[in-house]
Coordinates of C-alpha atoms in Angstrom, one line a residue:
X1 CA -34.0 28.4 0.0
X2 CA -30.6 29.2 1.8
X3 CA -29.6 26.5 4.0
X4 CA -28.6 27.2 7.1
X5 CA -26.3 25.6 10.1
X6 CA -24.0 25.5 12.4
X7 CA -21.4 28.2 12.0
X8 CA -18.0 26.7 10.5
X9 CA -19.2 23.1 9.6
X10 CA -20.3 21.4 7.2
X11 CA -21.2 17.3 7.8
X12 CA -20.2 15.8 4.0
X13 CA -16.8 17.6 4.7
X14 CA -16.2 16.6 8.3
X15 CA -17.3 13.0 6.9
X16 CA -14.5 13.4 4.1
X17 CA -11.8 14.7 6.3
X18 CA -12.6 12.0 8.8
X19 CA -12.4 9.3 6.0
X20 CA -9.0 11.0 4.5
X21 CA -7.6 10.7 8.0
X22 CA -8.3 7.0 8.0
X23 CA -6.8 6.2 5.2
X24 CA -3.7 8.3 5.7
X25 CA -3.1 6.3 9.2
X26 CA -3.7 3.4 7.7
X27 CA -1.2 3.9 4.5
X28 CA 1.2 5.2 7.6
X29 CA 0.9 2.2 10.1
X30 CA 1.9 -0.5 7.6
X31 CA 4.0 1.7 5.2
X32 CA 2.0 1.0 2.0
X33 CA 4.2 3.1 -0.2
X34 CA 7.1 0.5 1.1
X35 CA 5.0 -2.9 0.5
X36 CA 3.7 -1.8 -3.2
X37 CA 7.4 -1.4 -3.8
X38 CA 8.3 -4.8 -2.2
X39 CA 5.6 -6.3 -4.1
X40 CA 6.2 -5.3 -7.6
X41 CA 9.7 -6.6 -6.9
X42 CA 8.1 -10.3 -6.2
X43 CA 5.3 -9.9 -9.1
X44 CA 8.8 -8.8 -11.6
X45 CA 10.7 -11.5 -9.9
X46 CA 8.0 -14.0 -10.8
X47 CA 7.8 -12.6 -14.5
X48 CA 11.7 -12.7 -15.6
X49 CA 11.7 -16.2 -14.1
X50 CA 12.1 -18.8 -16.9
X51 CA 9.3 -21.6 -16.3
X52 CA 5.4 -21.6 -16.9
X53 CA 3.7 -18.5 -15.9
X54 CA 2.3 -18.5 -13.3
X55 CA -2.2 -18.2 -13.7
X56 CA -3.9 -14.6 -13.1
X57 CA -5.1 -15.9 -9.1
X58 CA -1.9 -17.2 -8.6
X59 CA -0.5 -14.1 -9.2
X60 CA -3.0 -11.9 -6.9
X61 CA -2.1 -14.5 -4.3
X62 CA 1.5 -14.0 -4.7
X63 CA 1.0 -9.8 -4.6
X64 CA -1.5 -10.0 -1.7
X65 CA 1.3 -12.6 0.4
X66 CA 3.5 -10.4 -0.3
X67 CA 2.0 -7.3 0.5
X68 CA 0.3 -7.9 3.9
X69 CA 3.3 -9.5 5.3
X70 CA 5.2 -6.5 4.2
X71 CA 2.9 -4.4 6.1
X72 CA 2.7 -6.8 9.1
X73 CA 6.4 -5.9 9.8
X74 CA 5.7 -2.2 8.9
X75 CA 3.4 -1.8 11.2
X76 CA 5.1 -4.1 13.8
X77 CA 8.3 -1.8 12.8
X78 CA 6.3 1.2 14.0
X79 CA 4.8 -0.8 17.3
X80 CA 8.3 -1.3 18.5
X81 CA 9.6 2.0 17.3
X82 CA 7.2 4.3 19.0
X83 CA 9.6 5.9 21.3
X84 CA 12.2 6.6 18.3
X85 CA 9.7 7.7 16.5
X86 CA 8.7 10.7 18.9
X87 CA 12.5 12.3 18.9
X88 CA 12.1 12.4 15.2
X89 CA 10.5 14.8 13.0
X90 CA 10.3 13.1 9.6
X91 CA 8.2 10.0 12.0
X92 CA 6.5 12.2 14.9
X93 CA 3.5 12.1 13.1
X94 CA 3.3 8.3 13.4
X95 CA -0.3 6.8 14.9
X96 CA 1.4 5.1 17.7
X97 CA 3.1 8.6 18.6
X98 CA 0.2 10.5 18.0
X99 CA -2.1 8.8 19.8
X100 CA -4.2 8.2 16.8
X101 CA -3.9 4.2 17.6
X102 CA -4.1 2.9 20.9
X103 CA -0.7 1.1 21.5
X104 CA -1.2 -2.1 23.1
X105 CA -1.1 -5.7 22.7
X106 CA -4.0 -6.2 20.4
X107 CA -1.8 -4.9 17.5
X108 CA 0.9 -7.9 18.5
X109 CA -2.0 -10.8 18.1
X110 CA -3.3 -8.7 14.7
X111 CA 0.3 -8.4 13.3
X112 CA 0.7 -12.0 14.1
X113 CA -2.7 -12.8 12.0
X114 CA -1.9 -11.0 9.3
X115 CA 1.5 -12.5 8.7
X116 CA 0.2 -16.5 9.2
X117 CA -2.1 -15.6 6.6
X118 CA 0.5 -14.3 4.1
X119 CA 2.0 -16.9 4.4
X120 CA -0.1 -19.8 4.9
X121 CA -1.7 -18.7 1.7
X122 CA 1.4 -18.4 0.2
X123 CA 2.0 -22.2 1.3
X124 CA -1.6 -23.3 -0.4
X125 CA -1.8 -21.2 -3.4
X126 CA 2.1 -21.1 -4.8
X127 CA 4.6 -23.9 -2.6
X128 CA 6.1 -24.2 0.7
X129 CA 9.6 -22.3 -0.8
X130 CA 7.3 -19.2 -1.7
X131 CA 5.8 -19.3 1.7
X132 CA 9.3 -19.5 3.6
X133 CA 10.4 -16.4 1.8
X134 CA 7.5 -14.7 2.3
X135 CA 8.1 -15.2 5.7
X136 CA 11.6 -14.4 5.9
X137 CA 10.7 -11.0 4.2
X138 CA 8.7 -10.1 6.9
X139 CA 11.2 -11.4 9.7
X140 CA 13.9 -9.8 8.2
X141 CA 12.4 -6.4 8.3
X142 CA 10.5 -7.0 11.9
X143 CA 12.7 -8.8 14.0
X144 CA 16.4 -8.7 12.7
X145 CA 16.1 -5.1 11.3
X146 CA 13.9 -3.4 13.9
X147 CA 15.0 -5.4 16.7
X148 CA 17.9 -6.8 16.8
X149 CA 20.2 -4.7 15.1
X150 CA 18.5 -0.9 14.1
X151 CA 19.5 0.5 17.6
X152 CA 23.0 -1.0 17.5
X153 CA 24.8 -1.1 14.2
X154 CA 25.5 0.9 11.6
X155 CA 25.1 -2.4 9.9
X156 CA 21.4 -2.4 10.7
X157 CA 20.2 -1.6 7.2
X158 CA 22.8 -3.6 5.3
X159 CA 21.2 -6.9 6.9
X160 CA 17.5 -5.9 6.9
X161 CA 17.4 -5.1 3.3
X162 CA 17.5 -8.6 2.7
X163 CA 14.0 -8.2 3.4
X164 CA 13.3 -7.1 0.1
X165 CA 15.4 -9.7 -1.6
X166 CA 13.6 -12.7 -0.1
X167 CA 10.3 -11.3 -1.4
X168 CA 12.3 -11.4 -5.1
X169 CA 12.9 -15.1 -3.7
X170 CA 9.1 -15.2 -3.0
X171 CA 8.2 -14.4 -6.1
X172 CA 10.7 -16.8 -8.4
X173 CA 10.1 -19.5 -5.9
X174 CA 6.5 -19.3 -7.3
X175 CA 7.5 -20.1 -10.7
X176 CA 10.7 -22.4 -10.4
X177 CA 11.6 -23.6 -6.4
X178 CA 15.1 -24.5 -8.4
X179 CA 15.6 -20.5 -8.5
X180 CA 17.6 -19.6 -11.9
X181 CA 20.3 -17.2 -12.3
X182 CA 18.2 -14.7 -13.0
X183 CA 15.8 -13.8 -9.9
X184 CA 19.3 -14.3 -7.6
X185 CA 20.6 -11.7 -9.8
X186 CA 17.7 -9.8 -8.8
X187 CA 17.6 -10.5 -5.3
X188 CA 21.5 -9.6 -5.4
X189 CA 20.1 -6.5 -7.1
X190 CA 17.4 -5.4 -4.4
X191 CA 20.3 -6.4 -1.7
X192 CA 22.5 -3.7 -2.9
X193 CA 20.1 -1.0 -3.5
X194 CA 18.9 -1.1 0.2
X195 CA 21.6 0.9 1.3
X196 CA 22.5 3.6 -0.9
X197 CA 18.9 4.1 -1.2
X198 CA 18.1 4.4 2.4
X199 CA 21.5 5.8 3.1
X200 CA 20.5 9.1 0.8
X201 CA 17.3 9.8 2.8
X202 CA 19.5 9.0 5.8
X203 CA 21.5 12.0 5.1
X204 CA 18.7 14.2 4.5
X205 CA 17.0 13.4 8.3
X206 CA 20.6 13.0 9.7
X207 CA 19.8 15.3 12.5
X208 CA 16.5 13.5 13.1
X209 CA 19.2 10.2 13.5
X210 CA 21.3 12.1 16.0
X211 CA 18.5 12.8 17.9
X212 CA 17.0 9.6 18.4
X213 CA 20.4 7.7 19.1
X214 CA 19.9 5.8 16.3
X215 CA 23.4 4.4 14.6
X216 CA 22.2 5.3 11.0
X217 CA 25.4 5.4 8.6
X218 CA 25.3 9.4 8.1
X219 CA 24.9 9.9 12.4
X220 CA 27.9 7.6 12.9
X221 CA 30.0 8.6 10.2
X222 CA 29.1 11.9 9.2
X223 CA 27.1 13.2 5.6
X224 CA 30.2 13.8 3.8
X225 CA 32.0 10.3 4.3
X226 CA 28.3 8.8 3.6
X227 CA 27.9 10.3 0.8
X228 CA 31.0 8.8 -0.6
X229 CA 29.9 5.7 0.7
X230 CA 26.3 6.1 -1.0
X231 CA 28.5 6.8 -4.3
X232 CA 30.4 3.5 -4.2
X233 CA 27.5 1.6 -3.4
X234 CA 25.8 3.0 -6.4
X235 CA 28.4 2.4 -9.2
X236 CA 28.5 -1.5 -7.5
X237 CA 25.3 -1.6 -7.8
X238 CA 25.2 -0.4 -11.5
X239 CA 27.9 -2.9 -12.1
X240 CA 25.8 -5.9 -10.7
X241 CA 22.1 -4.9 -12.6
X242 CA 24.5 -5.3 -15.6
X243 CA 24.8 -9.1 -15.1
X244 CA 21.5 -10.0 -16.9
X245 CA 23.2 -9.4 -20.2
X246 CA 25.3 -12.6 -19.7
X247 CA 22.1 -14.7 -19.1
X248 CA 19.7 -13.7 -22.0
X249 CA 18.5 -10.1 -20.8
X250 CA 18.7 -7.7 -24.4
X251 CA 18.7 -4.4 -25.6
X252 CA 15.6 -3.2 -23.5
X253 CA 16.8 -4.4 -20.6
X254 CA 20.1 -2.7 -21.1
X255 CA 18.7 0.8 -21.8
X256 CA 16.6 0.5 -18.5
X257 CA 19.4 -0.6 -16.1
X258 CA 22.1 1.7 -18.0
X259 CA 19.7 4.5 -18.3
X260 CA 18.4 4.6 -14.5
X261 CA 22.1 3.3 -13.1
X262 CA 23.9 6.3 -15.3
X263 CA 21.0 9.1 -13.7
X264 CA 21.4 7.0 -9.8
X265 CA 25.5 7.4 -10.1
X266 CA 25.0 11.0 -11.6
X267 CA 23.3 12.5 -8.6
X268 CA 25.4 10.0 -6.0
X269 CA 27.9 12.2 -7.2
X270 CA 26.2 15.3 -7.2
X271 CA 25.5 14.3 -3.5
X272 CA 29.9 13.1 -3.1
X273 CA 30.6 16.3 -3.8
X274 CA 28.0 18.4 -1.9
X275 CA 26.4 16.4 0.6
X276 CA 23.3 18.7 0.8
X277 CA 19.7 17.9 2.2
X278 CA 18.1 18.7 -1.4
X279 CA 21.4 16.5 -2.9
X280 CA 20.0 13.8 -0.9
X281 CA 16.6 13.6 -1.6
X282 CA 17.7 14.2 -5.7
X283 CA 19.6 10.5 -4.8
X284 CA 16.6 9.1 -2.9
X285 CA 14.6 9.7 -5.8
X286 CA 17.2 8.4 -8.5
X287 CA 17.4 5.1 -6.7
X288 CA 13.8 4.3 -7.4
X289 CA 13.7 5.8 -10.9
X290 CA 16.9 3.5 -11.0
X291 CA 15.1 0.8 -9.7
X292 CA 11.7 1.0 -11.5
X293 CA 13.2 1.5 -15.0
X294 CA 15.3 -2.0 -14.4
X295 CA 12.7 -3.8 -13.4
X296 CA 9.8 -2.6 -15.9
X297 CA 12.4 -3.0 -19.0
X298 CA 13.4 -6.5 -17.6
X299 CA 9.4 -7.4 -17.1
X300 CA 8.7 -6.1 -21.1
X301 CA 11.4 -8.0 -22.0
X302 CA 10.5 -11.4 -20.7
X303 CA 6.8 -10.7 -21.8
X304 CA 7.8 -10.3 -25.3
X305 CA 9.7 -13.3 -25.7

């Protein structure tokens, strides 16, 4: 029997694309690539953290905090952003700009949910340290990023990326409210790869800054001087992930932060010397391979002690 129907369609496939569009605004309104980056820097910062471990629903507290209050700010980054976000290509596909999401209030009072409950839970489940940095994460990124300094400084991204070392602080804070030397290292760590990582994709969508009047680092400055810039920030950062050695970290560790620092300085330089959109994004990249093999090596290491 041939089925038959209307010309062009097909219902199961509408469904799926329908369902696939969902999800993509969804990962897109609260910048779900960000947060599981943010988060595995406060599950890592928990792990390296000398103290008891912390239990298996401790831990899923601590990710989820983390997470959703991550994406609170995301998502309350894109509510305020919305006009920004239309001059520029790399964002114009942004719900709020689409008019895939409504943009109204509502959003405010759900952000707001979301965020008490991050960290109210972090409050019950971990201690009221754990919960203040979980906070400060979030208000960080929404408020004194997005806010306050994004449309006028330069600077903007130098002080937001603290966002992602209080979630670090989150995360030890879990395991030992006196914080060690070794999550600050961390959290000094995450504070200097903020920049040069965000700095790189910066000079790809430079144009896209321009456009939007936005006082990015590469559309104040120009590529060429930010990408030496992006190249000093890189070797200081290599320089600082190095500290660990003088507070227990070994061999694995090493490998991990020399190997991803020597491949994050390598194409910083490629990028010094020809500041090039496909140079940039080779950096963008590096700094989380950087990033990720630092923290994974550190996290093995701690486990198998």
């Amino acid at each position: 029997m041939k089925l038959t129907g209307t010309a062009g369609s097909c219902p199961l496939r509408t469904s799926l694309a329908r369902k696939e569009g969902i999800v993509k605004t969804i990962l897109n309104l609260f910048k779900l690539r960000i947060g599981v980056v943010i988060t595995f820097t406060a599950l890592a910062a928990a792990a390296i953290t000398p103290g008891a471990a912390l239990s298996a629903w401790k831990m899923l507290v601590l990710a989820l905090s983390v997470m959703i209050a991550s994406a609170s700010a995301g998502a309350f980054n894109q509510f305020v952003e919305r006009d920004i976000d239309a001059r520029m290509g790399r964002t114009r596909g942004r719900p709020f700009v689409t008019g895939a999401l409504v943009h109204d209030a509502r959003w405010l009072w759900l952000i707001m949910a979301l965020t008490t409950a991050a960290v109210l839970a972090a409050g019950w489940a971990l201690n009221p340290l754990s919960a203040l940095y979980v906070f400060l994460g979030a208000f960080f990124y929404a408020v004194v990023y997005t806010v306050w300094l994004k449309r006028r400084t330069w600077m903007n991204i130098v002080v937001g990326g603290l966002s992602g070392s209080f979630a670090v602080l989150a995360g030890a804070a879990a395991v030992a409210p006196g914080l060690p030397p070794q999550p600050l290292i961390l959290a000094l760590v995450l504070f200097l790869w903020t920049p040069p990582h965000f700095w790189s994709l910066a000079i790809a969508y430079r144009d896209d800054y321009v456009a939007a009047g936005v006082p990015m680092l590469p559309a104040v400055i120009g590529a060429e001087c930010s990408a030496r810039v992006v190249l000093a920030n890189a070797v200081l950062l290599v320089a600082a992930s190095l500290l660990p050695l003088l507070y227990g970290a070994g061999p694995l560790y090493f490998a991990g932060a020399a190997g991803g620092g020597l491949l994050f300085v390598f194409k910083a330089a490629r990028l010094a010397r020809e500041p090039s959109r496909k140079n940039a994004m080779g950096s963008f990249f590096a700094s989380l391979v950087q990033l990720s093999l630092l923290l994974v090596a550190w996290m093995i290491e701690a486990a198998l002690r």
